[in-house]
Short mmCIF file of C-alpha atoms in Angstrom, two decimals:
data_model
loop_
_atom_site.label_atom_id
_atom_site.label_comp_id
_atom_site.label_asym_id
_atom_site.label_seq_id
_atom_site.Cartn_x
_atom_site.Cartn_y
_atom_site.Cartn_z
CA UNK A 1 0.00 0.00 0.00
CA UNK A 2 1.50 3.07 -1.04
CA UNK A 3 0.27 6.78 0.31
CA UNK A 4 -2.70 5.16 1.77
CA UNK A 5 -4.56 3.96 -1.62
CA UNK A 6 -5.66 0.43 -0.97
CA UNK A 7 -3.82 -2.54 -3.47
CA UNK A 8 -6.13 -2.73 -6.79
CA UNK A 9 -7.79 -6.23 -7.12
CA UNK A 10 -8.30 -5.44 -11.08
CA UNK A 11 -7.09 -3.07 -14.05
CA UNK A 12 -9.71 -0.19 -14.15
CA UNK A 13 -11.02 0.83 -17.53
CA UNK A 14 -8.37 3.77 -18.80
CA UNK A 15 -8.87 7.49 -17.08
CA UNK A 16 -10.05 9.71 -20.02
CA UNK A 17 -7.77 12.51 -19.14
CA UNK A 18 -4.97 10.63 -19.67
CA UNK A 19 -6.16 9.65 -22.77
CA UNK A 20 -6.82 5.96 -22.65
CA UNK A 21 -9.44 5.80 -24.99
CA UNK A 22 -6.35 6.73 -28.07
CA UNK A 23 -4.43 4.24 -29.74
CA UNK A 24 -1.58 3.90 -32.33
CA UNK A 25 -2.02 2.42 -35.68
CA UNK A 26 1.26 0.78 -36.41
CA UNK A 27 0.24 0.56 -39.88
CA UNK A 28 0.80 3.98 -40.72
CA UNK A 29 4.82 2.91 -40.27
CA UNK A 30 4.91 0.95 -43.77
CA UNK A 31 3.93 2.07 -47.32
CA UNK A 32 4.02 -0.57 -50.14
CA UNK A 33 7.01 -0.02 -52.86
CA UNK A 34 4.39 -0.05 -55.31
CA UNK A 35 1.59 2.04 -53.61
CA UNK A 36 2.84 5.35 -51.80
CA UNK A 37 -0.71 6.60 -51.59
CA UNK A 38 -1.54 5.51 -48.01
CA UNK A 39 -0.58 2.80 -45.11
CA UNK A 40 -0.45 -0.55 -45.05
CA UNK A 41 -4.00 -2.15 -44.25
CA UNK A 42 -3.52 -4.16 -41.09
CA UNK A 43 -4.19 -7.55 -43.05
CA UNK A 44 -1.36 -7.21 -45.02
CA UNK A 45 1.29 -6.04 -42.06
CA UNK A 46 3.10 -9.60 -41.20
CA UNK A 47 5.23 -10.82 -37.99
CA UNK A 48 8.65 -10.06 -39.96
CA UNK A 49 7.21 -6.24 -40.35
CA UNK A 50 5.69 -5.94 -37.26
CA UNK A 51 8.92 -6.84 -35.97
CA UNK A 52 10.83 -4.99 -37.82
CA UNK A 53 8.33 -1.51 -37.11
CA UNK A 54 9.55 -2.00 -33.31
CA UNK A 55 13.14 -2.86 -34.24
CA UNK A 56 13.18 0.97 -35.89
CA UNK A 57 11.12 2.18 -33.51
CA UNK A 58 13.13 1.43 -30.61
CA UNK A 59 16.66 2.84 -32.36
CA UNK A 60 14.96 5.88 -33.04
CA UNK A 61 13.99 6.03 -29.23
CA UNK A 62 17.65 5.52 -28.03
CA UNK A 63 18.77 8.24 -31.11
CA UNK A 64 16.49 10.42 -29.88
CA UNK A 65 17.78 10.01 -26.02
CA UNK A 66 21.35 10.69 -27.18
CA UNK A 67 20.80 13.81 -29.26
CA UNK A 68 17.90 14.99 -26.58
CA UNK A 69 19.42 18.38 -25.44
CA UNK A 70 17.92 17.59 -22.09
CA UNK A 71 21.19 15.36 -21.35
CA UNK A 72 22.79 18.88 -21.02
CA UNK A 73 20.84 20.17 -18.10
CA UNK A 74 22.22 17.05 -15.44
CA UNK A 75 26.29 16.31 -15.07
CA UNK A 76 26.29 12.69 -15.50
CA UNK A 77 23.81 10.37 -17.81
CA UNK A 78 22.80 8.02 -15.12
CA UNK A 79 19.07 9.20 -16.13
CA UNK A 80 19.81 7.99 -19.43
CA UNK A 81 22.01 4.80 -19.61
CA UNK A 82 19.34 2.71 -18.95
CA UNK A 83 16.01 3.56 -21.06
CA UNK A 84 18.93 3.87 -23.60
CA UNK A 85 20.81 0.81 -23.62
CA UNK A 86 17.71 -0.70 -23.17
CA UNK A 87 16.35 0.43 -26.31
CA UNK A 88 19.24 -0.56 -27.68
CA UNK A 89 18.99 -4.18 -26.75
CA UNK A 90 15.12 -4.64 -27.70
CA UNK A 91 15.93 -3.24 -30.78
CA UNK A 92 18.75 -5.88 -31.56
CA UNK A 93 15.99 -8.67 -30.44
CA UNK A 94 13.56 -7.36 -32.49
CA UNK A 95 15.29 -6.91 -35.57
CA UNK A 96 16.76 -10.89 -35.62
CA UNK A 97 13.19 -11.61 -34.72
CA UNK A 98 12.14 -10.08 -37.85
CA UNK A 99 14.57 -11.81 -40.03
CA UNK A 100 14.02 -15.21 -38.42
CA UNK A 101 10.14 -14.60 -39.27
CA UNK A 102 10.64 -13.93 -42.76
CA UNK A 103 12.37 -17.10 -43.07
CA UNK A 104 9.74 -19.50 -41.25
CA UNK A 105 10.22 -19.32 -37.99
CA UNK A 106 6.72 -18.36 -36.14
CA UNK A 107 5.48 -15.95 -33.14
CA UNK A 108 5.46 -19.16 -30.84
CA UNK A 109 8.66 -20.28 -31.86
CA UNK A 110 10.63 -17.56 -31.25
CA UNK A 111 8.79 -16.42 -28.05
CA UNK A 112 9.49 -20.03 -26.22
CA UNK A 113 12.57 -21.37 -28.03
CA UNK A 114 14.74 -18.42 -28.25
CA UNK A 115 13.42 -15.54 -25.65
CA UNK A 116 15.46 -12.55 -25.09
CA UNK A 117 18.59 -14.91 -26.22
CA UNK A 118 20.56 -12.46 -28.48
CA UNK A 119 23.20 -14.90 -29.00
CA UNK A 120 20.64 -18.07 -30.21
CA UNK A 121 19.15 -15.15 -32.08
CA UNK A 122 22.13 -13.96 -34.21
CA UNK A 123 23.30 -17.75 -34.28
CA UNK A 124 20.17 -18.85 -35.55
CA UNK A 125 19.42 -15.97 -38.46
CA UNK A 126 23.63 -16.66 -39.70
CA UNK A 127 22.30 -20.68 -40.38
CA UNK A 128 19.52 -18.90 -42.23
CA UNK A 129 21.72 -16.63 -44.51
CA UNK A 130 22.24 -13.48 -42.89
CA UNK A 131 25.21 -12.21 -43.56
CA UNK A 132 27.60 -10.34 -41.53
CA UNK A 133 28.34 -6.32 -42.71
CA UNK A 134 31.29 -4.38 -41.57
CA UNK A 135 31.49 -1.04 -40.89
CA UNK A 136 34.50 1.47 -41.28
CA UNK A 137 35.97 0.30 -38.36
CA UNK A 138 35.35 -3.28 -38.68
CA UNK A 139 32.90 -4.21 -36.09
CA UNK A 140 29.97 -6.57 -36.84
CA UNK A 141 26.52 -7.23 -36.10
CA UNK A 142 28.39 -10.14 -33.85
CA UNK A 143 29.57 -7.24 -31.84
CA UNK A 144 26.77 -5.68 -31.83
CA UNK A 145 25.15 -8.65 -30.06
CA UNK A 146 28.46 -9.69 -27.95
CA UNK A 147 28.33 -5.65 -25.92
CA UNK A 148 24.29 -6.67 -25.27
CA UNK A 149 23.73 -10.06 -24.87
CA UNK A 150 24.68 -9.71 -21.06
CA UNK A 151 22.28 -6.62 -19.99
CA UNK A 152 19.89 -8.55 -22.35
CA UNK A 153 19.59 -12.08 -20.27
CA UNK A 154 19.00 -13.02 -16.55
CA UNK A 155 19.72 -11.51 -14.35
CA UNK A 156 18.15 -8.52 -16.84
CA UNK A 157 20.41 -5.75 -15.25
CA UNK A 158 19.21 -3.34 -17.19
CA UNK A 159 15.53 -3.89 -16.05
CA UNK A 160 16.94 -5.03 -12.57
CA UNK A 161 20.20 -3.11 -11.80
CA UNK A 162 20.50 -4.50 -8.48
CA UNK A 163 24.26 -5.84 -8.67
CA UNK A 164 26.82 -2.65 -8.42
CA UNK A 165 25.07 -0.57 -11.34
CA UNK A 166 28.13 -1.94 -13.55
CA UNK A 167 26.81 -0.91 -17.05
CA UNK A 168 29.26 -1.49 -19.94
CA UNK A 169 28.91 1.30 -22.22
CA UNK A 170 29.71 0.90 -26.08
CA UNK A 171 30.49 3.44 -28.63
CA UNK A 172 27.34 4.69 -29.81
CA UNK A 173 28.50 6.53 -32.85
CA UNK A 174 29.70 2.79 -33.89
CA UNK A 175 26.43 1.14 -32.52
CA UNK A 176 24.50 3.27 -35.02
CA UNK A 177 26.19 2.91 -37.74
CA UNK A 178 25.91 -1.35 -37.10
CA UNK A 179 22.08 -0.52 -36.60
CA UNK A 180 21.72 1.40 -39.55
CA UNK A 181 22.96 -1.45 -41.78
CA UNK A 182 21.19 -3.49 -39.90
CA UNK A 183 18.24 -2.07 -40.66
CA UNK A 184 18.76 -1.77 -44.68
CA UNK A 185 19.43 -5.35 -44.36
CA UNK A 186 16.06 -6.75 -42.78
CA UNK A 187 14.23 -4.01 -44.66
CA UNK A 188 15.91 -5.47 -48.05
CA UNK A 189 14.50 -8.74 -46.89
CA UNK A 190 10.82 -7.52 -46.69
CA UNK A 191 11.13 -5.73 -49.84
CA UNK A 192 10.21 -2.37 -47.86
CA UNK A 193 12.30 1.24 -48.72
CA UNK A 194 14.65 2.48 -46.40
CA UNK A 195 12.65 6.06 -44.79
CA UNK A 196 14.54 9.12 -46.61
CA UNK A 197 14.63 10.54 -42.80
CA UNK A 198 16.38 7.54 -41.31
CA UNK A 199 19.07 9.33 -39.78
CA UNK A 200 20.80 8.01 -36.87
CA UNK A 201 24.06 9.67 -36.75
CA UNK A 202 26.28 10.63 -33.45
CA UNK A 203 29.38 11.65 -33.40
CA UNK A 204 31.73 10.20 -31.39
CA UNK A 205 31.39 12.91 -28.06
CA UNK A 206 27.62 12.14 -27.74
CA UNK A 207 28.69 8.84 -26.14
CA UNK A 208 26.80 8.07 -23.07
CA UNK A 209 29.00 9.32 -19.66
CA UNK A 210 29.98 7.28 -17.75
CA UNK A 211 30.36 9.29 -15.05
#
């Protein structure tokens, strides 16, 4: 019991003045190649894309955290590590998810048999032909994968950070540029254009601080 309200027994219906009653049409996040006159009806939107509409959807999030000028108002990022990396991390799931779909694997499959296993996820979508990209510097979507796969698993510390707030923090400005392939590569596979206003650029003192 918190501030005297007693423990809710069920969910009540939505408060109006929040605005409950609203919802999001995920739709609206794909055009056909061949018709750029309006969304996607929701019959034609499959597991790979819904996927892959999240996937996007959650880089964008962390982008949007690391270029948010709000970061400049606090002396550390300890308000942002977290939601970020986390981000981060769903997005990676997300995005194998959608390429594993594509290629057969279905919504109960990779809910039971793989989880939030990053490393049976990338494993699993190389034995179905992805293939690895570089970037400038040589890093990999392995990489990618190998600085989550640990805040991504049980104990969750991102969700849970219980055990000495130890956080590895990766280079974001190469993170990005691993996503943004990333991204061309499962949106190749669903035959869907890459968004003109992807844009997911940092540079390389945008980094999450570490202290």
């Amino acid at each position: 019991m918190l501030s005297g309200f007693p423990i809710a027994r069920s969910w009540p219906e939505p408060m109006s003045a929040l605005g409950g009653k609203r919802t999001f049409d995920g739709s609206c996040c794909f055009r056909k190649k061949t018709d750029h006159q309006g969304p996607m009806s929701e019959d034609q939107i499959t597991s790979a894309e819904s996927y892959f509409i999240t996937g996007r959807a959650y880089v964008t999030g962390a982008h949007a955290i690391v270029k948010s000028p709000v970061r400049q108002r606090y002396t550390n990022d300890f308000r942002f590590v977290f939601p970020c990396m986390s981000l981060m991390a769903h997005a990676i799931e997300v995005y194998l998810k959608a390429w594993l779909s594509v290629h057969g694997y279905n919504d109960e499959t990779l809910r039971k048999r793989f989880r939030h296993d990053l490393r049976s996820l990338y494993n699993e979508a190389r034995t179905t032909g992805l293939q690895e990209l570089h970037n400038r510097e040589g890093e990999t979507i392995h990489d990618l994968v190998e600085s989550f796969e640990a805040q991504h698993e049980p104990p969750y510390p991102l969700r849970y950070p219980f055990d000495g707030w130890q956080i590895p923090l990766p280079k974001l400005n190469i993170v990005f540029q691993i996503f943004v392939r990333l991204d061309r590569i499962i949106a190749d596979t669903l035959g869907k254009p890459v968004l003109a206003d992807l844009d997911w650029r940092v540079t390389p003192d945008e980094d999450l601080r570490s202290s």
